[in-house]
Coordinates of C-alpha atoms in Angstrom, one line a residue:
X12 CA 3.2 4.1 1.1
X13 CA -0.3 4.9 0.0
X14 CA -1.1 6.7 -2.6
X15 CA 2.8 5.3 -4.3
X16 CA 5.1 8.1 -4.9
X17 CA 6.8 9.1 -8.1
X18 CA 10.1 8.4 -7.0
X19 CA 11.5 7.2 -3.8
X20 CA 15.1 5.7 -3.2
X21 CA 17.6 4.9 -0.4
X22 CA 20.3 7.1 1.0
X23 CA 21.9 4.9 3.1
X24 CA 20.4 1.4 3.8
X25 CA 19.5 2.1 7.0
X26 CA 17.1 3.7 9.6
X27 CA 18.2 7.4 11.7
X28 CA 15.8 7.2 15.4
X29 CA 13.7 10.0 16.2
X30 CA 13.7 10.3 20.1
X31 CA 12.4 13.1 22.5
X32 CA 15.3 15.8 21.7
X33 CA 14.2 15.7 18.1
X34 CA 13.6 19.0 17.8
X35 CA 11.2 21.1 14.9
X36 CA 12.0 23.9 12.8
X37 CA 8.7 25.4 11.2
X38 CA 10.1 28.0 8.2
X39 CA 7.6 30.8 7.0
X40 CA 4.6 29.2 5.8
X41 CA 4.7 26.0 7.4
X42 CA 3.2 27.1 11.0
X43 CA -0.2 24.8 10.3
X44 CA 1.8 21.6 9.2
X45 CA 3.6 21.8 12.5
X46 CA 0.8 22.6 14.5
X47 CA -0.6 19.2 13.0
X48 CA 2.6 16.9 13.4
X49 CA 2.7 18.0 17.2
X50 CA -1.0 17.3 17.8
X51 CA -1.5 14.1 15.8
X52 CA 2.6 12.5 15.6
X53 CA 3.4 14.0 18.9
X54 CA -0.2 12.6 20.2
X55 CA 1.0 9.0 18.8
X56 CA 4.5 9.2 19.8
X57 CA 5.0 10.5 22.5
X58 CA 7.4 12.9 21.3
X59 CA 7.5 16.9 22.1
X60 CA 8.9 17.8 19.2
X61 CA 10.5 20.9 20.7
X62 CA 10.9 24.3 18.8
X63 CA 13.9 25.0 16.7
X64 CA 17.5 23.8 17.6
X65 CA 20.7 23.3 15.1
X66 CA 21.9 20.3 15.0
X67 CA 21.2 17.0 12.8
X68 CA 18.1 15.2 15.5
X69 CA 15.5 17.7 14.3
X70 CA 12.6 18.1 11.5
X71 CA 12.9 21.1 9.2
X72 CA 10.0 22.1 7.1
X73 CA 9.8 24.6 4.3
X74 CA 8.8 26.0 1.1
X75 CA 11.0 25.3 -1.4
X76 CA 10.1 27.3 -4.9
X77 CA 11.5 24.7 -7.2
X78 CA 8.6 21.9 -6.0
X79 CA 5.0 22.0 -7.7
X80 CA 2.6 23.7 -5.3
X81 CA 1.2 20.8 -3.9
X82 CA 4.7 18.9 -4.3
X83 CA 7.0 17.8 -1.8
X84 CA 10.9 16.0 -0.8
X85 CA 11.3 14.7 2.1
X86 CA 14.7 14.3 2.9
X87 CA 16.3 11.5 5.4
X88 CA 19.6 11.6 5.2
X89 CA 22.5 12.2 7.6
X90 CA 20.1 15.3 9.0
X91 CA 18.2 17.0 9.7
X92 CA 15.0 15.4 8.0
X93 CA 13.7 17.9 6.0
X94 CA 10.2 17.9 4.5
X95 CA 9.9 20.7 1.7
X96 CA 7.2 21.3 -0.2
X97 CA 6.0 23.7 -3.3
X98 CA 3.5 25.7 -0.6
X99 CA 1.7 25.2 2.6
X100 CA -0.3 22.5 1.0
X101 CA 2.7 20.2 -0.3
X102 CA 4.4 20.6 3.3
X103 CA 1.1 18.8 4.9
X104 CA 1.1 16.2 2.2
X105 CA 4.7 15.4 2.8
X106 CA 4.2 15.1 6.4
X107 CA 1.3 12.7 5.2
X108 CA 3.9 10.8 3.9
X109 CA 6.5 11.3 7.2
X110 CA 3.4 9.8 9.0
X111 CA 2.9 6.6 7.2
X112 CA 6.7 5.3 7.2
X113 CA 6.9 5.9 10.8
X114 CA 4.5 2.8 11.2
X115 CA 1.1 2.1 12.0
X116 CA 1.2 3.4 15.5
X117 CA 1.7 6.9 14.6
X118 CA -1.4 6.8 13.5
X119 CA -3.1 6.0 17.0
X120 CA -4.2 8.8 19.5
X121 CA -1.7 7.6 22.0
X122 CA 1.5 6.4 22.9
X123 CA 1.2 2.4 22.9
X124 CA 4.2 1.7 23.7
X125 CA 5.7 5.2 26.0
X126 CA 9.0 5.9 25.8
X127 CA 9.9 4.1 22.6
X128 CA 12.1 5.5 19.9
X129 CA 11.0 6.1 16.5
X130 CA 12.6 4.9 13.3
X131 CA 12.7 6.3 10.1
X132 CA 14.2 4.9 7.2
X133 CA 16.9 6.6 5.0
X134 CA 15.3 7.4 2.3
X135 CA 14.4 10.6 -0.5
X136 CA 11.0 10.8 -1.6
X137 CA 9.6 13.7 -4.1
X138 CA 6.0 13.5 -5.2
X139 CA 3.1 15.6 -6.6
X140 CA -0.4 14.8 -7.3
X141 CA -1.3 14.3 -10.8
X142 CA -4.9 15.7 -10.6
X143 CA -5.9 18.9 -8.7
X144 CA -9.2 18.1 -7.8
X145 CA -9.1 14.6 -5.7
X146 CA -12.7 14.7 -4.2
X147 CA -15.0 12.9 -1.9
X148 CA -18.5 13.3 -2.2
X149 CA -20.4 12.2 1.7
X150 CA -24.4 12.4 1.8
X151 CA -25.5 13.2 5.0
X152 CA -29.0 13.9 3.9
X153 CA -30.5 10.5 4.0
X154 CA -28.3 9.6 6.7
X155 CA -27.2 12.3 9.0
X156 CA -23.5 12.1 9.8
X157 CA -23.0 14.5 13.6
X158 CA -20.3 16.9 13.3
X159 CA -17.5 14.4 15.0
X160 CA -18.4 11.7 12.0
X161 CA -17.7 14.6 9.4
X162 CA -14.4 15.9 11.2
X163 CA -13.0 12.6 11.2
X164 CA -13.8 12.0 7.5
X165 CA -11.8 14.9 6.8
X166 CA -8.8 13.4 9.0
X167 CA -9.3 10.1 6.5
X168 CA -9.4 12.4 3.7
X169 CA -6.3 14.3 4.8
X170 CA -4.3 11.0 5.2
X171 CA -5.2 9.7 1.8
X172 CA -3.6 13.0 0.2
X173 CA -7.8 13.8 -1.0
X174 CA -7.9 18.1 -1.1
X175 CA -11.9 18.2 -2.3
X176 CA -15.0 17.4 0.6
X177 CA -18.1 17.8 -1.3
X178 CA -20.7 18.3 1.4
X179 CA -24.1 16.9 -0.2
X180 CA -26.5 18.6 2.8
X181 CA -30.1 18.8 1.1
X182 CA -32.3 16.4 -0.2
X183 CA -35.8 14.6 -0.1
X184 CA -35.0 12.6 3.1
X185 CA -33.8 15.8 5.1
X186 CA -32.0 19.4 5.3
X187 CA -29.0 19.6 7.0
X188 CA -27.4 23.2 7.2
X189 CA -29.0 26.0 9.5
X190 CA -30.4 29.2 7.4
X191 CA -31.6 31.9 9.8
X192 CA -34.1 33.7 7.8
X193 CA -36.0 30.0 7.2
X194 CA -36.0 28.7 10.4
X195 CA -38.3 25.5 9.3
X196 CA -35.7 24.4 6.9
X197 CA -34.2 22.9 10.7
X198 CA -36.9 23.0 12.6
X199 CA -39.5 20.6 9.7
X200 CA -37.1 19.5 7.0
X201 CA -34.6 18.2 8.7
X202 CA -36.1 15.3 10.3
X203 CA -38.6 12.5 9.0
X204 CA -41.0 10.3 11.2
X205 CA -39.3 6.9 10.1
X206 CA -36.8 5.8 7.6
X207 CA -37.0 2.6 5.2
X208 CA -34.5 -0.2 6.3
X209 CA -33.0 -1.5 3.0
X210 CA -33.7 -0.7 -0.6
X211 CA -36.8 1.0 -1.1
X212 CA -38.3 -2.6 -2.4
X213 CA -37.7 -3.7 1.3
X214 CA -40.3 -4.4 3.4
X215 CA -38.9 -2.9 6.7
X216 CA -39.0 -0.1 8.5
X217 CA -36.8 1.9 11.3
X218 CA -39.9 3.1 13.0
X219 CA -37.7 5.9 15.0
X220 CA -37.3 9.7 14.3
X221 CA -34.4 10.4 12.3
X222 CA -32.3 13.1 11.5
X223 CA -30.1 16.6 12.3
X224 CA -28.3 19.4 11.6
X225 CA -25.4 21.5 11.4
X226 CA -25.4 25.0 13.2
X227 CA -24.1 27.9 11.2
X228 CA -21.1 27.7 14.3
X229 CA -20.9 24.0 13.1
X230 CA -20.9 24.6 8.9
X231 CA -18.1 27.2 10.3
X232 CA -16.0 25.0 12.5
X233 CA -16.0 21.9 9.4
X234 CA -14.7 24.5 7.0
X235 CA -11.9 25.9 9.2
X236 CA -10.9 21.9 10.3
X237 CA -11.0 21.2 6.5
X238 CA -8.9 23.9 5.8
X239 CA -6.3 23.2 8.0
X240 CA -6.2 20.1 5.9
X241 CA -5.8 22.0 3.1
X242 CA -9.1 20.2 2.3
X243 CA -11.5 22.5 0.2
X244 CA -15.4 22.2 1.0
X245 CA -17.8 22.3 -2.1
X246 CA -21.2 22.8 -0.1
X247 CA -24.1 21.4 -2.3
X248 CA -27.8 22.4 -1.6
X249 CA -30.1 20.3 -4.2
X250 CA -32.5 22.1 -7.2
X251 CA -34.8 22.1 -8.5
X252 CA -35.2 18.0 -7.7
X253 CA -34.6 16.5 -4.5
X254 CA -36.4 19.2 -2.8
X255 CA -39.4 17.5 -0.6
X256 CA -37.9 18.1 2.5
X257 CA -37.5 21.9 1.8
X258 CA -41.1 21.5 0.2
X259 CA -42.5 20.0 3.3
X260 CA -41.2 22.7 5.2
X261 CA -42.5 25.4 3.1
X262 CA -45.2 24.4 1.1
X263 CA -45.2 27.5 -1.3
X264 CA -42.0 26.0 -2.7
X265 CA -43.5 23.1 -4.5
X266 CA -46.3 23.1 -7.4
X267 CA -49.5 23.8 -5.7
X268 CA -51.3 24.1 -8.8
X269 CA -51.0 20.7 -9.3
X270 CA -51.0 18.7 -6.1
X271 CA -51.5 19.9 -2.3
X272 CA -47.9 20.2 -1.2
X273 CA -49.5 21.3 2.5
X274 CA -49.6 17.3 2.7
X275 CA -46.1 16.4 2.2
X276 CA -43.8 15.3 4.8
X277 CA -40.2 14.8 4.5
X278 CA -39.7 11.6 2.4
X279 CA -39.1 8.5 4.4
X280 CA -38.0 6.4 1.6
X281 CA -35.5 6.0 -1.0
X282 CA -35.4 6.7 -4.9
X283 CA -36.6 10.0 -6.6
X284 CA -39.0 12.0 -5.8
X285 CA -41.8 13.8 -8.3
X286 CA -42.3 16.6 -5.9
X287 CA -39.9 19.5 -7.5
X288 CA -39.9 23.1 -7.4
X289 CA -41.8 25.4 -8.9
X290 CA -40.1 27.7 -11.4
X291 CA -41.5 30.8 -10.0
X292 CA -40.2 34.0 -9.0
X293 CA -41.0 33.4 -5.3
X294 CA -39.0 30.0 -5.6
X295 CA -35.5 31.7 -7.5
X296 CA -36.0 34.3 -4.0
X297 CA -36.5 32.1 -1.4
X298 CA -33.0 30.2 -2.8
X299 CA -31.1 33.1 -3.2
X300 CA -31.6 33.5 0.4
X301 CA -30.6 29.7 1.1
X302 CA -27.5 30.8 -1.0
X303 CA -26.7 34.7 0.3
X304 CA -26.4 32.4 3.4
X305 CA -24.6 29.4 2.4
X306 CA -21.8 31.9 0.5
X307 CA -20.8 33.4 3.7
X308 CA -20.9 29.8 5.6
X309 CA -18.2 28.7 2.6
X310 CA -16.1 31.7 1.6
X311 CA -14.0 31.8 -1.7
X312 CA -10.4 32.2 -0.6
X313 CA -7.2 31.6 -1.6
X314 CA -8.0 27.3 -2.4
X315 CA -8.2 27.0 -5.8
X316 CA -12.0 25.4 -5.5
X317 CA -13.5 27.2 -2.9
X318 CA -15.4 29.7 -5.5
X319 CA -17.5 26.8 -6.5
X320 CA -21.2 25.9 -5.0
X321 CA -22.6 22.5 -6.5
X322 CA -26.6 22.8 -7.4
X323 CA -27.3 19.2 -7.6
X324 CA -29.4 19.3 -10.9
X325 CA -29.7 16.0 -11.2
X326 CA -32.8 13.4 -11.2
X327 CA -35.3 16.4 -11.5
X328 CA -38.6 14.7 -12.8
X329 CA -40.6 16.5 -15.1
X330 CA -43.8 15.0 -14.0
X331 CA -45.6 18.0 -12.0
X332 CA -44.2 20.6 -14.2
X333 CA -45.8 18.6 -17.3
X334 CA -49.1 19.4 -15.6
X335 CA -48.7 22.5 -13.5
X336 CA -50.4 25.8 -15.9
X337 CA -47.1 27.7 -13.8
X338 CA -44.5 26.0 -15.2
X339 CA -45.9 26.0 -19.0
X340 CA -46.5 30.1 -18.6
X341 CA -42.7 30.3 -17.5
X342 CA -41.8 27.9 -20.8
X343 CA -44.1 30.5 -22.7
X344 CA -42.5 33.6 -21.3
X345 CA -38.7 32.7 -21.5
X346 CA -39.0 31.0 -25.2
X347 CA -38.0 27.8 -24.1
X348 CA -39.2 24.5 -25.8
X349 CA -39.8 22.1 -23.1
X350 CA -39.0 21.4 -19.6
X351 CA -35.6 20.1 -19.9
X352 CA -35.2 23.7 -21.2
X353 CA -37.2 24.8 -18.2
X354 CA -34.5 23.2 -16.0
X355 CA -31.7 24.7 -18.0
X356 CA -33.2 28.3 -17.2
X357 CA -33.7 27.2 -13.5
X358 CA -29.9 25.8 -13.1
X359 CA -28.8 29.2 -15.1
X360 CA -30.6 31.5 -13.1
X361 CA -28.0 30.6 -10.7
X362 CA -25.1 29.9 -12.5
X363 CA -25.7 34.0 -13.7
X364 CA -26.6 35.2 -10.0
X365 CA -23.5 32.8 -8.4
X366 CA -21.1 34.6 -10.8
X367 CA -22.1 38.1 -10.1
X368 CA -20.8 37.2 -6.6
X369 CA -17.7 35.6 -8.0
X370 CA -18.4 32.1 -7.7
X371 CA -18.6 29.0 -9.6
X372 CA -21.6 26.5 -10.1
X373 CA -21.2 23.3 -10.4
X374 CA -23.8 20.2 -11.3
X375 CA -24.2 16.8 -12.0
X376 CA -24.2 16.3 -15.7
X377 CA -28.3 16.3 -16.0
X378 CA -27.2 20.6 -16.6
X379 CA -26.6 19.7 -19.6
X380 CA -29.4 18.5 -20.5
X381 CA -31.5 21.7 -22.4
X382 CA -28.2 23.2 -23.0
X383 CA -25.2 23.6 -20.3
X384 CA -25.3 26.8 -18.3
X385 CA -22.7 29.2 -19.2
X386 CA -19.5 29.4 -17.1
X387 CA -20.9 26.2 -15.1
X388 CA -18.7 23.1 -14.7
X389 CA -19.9 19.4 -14.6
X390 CA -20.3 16.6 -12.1
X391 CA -20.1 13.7 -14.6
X392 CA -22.4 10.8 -12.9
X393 CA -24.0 8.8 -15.4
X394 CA -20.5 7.6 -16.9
X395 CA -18.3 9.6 -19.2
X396 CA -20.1 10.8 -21.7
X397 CA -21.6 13.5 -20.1
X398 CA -18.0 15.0 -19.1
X399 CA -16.8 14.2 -22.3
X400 CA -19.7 16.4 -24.3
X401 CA -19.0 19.5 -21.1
X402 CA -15.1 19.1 -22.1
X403 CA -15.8 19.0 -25.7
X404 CA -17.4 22.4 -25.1
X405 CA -15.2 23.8 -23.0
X406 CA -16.8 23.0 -19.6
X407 CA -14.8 22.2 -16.7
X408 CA -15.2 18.8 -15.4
X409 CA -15.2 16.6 -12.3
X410 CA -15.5 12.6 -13.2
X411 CA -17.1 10.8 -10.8
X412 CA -18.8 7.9 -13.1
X413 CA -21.2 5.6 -11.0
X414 CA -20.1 2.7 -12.6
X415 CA -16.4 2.9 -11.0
X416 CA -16.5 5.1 -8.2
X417 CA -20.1 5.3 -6.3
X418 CA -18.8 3.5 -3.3
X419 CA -22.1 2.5 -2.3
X420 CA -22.0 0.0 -5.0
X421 CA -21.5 -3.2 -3.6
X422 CA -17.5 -4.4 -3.1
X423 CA -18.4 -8.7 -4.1
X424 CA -20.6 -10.6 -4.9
X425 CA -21.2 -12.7 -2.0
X426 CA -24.6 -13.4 0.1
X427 CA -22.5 -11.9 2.8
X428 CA -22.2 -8.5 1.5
X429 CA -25.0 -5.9 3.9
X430 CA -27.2 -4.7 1.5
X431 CA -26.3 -5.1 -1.8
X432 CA -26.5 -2.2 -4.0
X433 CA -25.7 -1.8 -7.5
X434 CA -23.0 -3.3 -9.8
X435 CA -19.7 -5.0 -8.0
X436 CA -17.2 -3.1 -7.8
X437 CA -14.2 -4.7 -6.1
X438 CA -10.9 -3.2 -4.7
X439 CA -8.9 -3.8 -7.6
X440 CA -12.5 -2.1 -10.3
X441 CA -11.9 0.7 -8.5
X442 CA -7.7 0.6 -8.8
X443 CA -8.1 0.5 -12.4
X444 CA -10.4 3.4 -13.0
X445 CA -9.3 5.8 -15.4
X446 CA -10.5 9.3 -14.9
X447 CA -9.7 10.4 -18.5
X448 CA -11.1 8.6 -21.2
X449 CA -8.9 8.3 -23.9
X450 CA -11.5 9.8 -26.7
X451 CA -10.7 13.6 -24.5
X452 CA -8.0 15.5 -27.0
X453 CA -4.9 16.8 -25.3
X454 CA -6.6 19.8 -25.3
X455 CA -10.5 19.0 -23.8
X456 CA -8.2 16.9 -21.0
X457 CA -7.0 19.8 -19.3
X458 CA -10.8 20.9 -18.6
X459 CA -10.8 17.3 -16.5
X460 CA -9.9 18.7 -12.9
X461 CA -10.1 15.4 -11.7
X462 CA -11.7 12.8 -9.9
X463 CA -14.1 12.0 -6.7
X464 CA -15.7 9.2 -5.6
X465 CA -19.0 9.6 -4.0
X466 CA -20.8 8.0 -0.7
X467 CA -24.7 7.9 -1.0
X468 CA -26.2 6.7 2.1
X469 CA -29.6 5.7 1.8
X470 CA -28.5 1.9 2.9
X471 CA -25.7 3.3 5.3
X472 CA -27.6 3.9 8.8
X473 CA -24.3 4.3 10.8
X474 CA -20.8 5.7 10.8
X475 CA -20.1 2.0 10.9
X476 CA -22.0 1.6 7.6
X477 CA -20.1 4.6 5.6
X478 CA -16.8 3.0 6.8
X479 CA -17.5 -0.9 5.1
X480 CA -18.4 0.8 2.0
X481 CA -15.9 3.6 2.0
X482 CA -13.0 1.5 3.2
X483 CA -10.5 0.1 1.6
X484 CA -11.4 1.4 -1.5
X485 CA -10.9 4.9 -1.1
X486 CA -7.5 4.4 -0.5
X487 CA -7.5 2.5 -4.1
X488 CA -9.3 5.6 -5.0
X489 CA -6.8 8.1 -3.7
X490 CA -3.9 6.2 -5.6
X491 CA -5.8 6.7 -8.8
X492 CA -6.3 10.6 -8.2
X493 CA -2.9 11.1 -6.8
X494 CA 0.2 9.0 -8.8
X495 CA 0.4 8.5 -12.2
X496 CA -0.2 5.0 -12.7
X497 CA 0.0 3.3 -15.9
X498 CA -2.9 2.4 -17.9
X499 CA -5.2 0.4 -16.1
X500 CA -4.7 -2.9 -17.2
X501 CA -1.0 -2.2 -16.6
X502 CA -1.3 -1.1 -12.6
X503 CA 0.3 -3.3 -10.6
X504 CA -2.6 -4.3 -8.6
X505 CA -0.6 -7.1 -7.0
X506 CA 2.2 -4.4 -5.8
X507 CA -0.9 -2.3 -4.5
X508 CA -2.6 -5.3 -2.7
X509 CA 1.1 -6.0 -0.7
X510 CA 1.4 -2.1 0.4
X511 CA -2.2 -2.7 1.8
X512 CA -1.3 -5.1 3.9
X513 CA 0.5 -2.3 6.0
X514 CA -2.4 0.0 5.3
X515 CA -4.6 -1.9 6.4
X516 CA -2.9 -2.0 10.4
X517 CA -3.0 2.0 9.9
X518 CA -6.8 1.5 9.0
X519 CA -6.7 -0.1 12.2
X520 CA -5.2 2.2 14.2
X521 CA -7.6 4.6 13.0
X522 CA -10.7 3.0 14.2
X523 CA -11.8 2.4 10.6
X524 CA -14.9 -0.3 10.4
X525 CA -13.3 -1.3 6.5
X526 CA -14.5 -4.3 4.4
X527 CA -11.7 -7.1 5.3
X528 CA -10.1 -8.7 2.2
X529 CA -11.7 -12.0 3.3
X530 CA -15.1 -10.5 3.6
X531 CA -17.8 -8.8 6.4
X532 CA -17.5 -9.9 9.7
X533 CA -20.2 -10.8 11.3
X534 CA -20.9 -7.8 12.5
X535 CA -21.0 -6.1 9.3
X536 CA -23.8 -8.3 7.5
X537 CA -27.2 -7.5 7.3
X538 CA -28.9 -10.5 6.6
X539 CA -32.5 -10.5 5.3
X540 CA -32.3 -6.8 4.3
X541 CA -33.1 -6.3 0.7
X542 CA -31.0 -4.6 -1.3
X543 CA -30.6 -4.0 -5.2
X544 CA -27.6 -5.8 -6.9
X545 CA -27.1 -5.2 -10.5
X546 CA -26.1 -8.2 -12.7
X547 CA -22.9 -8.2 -14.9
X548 CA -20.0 -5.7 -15.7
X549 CA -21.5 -1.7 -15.6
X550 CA -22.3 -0.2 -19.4
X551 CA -18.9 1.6 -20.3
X552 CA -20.5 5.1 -21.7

């Protein structure tokens, strides 16, 4: 099984057969994780799992008070099968779990072999995550994923226990989410003329239009299939860097006391960009808009994340607001010394005006830099340190260090690999992350609320693409942010490597393009196409 449970142990030595009478009791509260076994088990199998019945051939699931709210038993002994969990949530993980130890081929869309019966062994496993927040980050703005990619990313999510989608839908390269009220955020930002093939060093081009969008209808429909997940989505629209695409849309955004943003187009190539935003008045209305919107695309319910919006913050460059007479009357009025400062009131603006509406920002850890925004929690990207100075002050935390778990980071170091990016980070780096470091106090720990890994996809042109690099180390990743594994250089990565060998046939079954243990087919090289490979073992800070 995959992520390993915390304990798991025979009943009997032996295998009970699930067969067309096996019938299926859904208790209060469990309606949505038997909606999902019938359309997804019964889809593989074959089997009708009928309602109810009384006798020992059927699956009972329930809430059970005594479990941890995302906890869960399941029970095979001389019947029925239960699966039990501490809430809605810890009855879908558990029939996660149900899932995997009926094979590989309940993982397929179809019966492949109809008629057969379906074993399950004798066993009692109870489990519960160790972190709460167990995210994946997916850019689809250099890349645009259409709605089917994103659905089934939240399937892989789902099966790999993950409860966090952050949606990273704005950038230089392209817009991605319909707002009504700027209709050229779709209609100009969210396409560019060509797209660079490769690093940004590369010489070649993918002369085609690219790009696309989610409707409002679309944005609505990926939250409600997330949800039924129990999958929380963390929308993220980019400020005040990483804005050309909105820019080239609506010039008035950018600083046109410094340079003629009329002239911009969204960005057709990779690495950051100097055209910002302008910290004006105009600006700070025009995004409260973006945001009035996006707040009733992603409502705060009853999840435990889904108050939070992420604000990107990150990579701003300072370059036009150096220069623009704008910007340095802004710095004069609010006191402020510089312009990391000046970012610092830009990212709090919103952290103040996100709160009055009872939600939560979230950044990547450049908010910290000109002094954290109240209330506002961390991305930490750059390595530890910067979650370690938010937890120090009392800042929440996600830890999502490039250096272990930016999956776009190349897996080997082999010729073979399709262009190269980064540092290598092999199956077994990314099994031995630790999302704590071990300078945090028992006390700054508990502002950690866990771990993602994140998919960038300026060198990922297909679905195909985001699979190699994705696959199989977000199911590494997904252990780490689920069990409670020993430290890292005492994880059995050997033990892990022999439970992926099964994995790897439900990979299969699920259509999943993943980097083979023996390295890319054919199909999955790129040869010629620059990349940029890092040298050595990352910088541990």
């Amino acid at each position: 099984m995959i992520p390993a449970p915390a304990r798991c142990s025979w009943n009997t030595l032996g295998h009970t057969c699930l067969d067309s009478d096996t019938a299926l009791e859904a208790r209060p509260g469990t309606e949505g994780a038997a909606r999902w076994l019938r359309a997804t088990v019964g889809a593989a199998t074959g089997l009708p799992f009928p309602e109810g019945g009384d006798g020992a051939n059927r699956l009972v699931l329930s809430i059970e008070t005594d479990l941890p709210p995302e906890g869960y038993r399941l029970v095979n002994d001389d019947g029925p099968y239960l699966i039990q969990g501490g809430s809605a949530a810890g009855v879908f993980w558990g029939a996660q779990t149900f899932r995997q130890l009926l094979g590989p081929d309940a993982f397929r869309r179809a019966p492949v072999r109809p008629g057969q019966d379906w074993d399950l062994p004798q066993i009692t496993v109870e489990d519960s995550p160790r972190f709460r927040w167990r995210g994946l980050m997916l850019d689809v703005a250099r890349h645009f994923m259409p709605k089917e990619g994103v659905l089934r990313y939240l399937d892989l999510m789902a099966a790999h226990k993950l409860n966090v989608f952050h949606f990273h839908l704005t950038d230089d390269q392209g817009w991605r989410i319909e707002i009504k009220r700027y209709p050229k955020l779709t209609e100009v930002a969210s396409w560019r003329a060509r797209t660079k093939f490769g690093h940004r060093a590369s010489p070649l081009w993918d002369e085609k239009p690219h790009g696309g969008y989610y409707t409002q209808d679309d944005i609505r429909e990926i939250v409600a299939y997330a949800a039924e997940r129990h999958i929380t989505v963390v929308p993220e629209i980019d400020v005040p860097g990483h804005s050309q695409a909105a820019i080239a849309a609506y010039p008035e955004l950018g600083n046109t006391d410094v340079i003629d943003t009329t002239a911009l187009t969204v960005w057709d190539t990779w690495g950051i960009s100097a055209n910002v935003l302008a910290p004006t008045d105009s600006t700070l209305r025009f995004y409260e808009g973006v945001f009035e919107e996006v707040l009733e695309l992603f409502p705060a319910d009853a999840a435990e994340f889904s108050a939070f919006v992420h604000v990107g913050g990150d990579e701003c460059r300072k370059d036009q607001w150096s220069e623009s007479v704008t910007a340095k009357t802004r710095i004069t009025e609010q006191g402020l010394t510089d312009e990391d400062e000046l970012q610092s009131w830009f990212i709090g603006h919103f952290d103040k005006w996100l709160s009055a509406r009872g939600r939560r920002l979230i950044g990547w850890d450049e908010i910290l830099e000109g002094g954290l925004a109240p209330g506002a929690a961390v991305s930490s990207w750059r390595g530890y340190g910067g979650g370690v100075a938010a937890a120090q002050a009392g800042h929440d935390v996600v830890m999502c260090p490039e250096q272990y778990v930016y999956l776009d980071h190349r897996q080997a170091p082999g010729e073979d690999e399709p262009v190269p990016i980064g540092f290598v980070r092999t199956l077994e780096d990314v099994y031995r992350f630790e999302p704590v470091p071990a300078r945090l106090t028992p006390e700054e720990a508990r502002h950690v609320l866990g771990t993602q890994a994140n998919v960038w996809t300026e060198v990922m042109e297909d679905i195909a693409r985001v699979d190699y690099q994705t696959f199989p180390r977000l199911a590494a990743f997904a252990e780490v942010a689920w069990s409670r594994l020993p430290a890292p250089q005492e994880r059995d990565f050997a033990g892990f490597e022999r439970r992926m060998a099964a994995h790897y046939r439900r990979l299969d079954a699920l259509g999943v393009a993943y980097r083979p243990p023996a390295g890319p087919r054919p199909w999955q090289q790129r040869p010629g196409v620059l990349g940029r490979p890092i040298e050595g073992p990352p910088p541990n800070r």
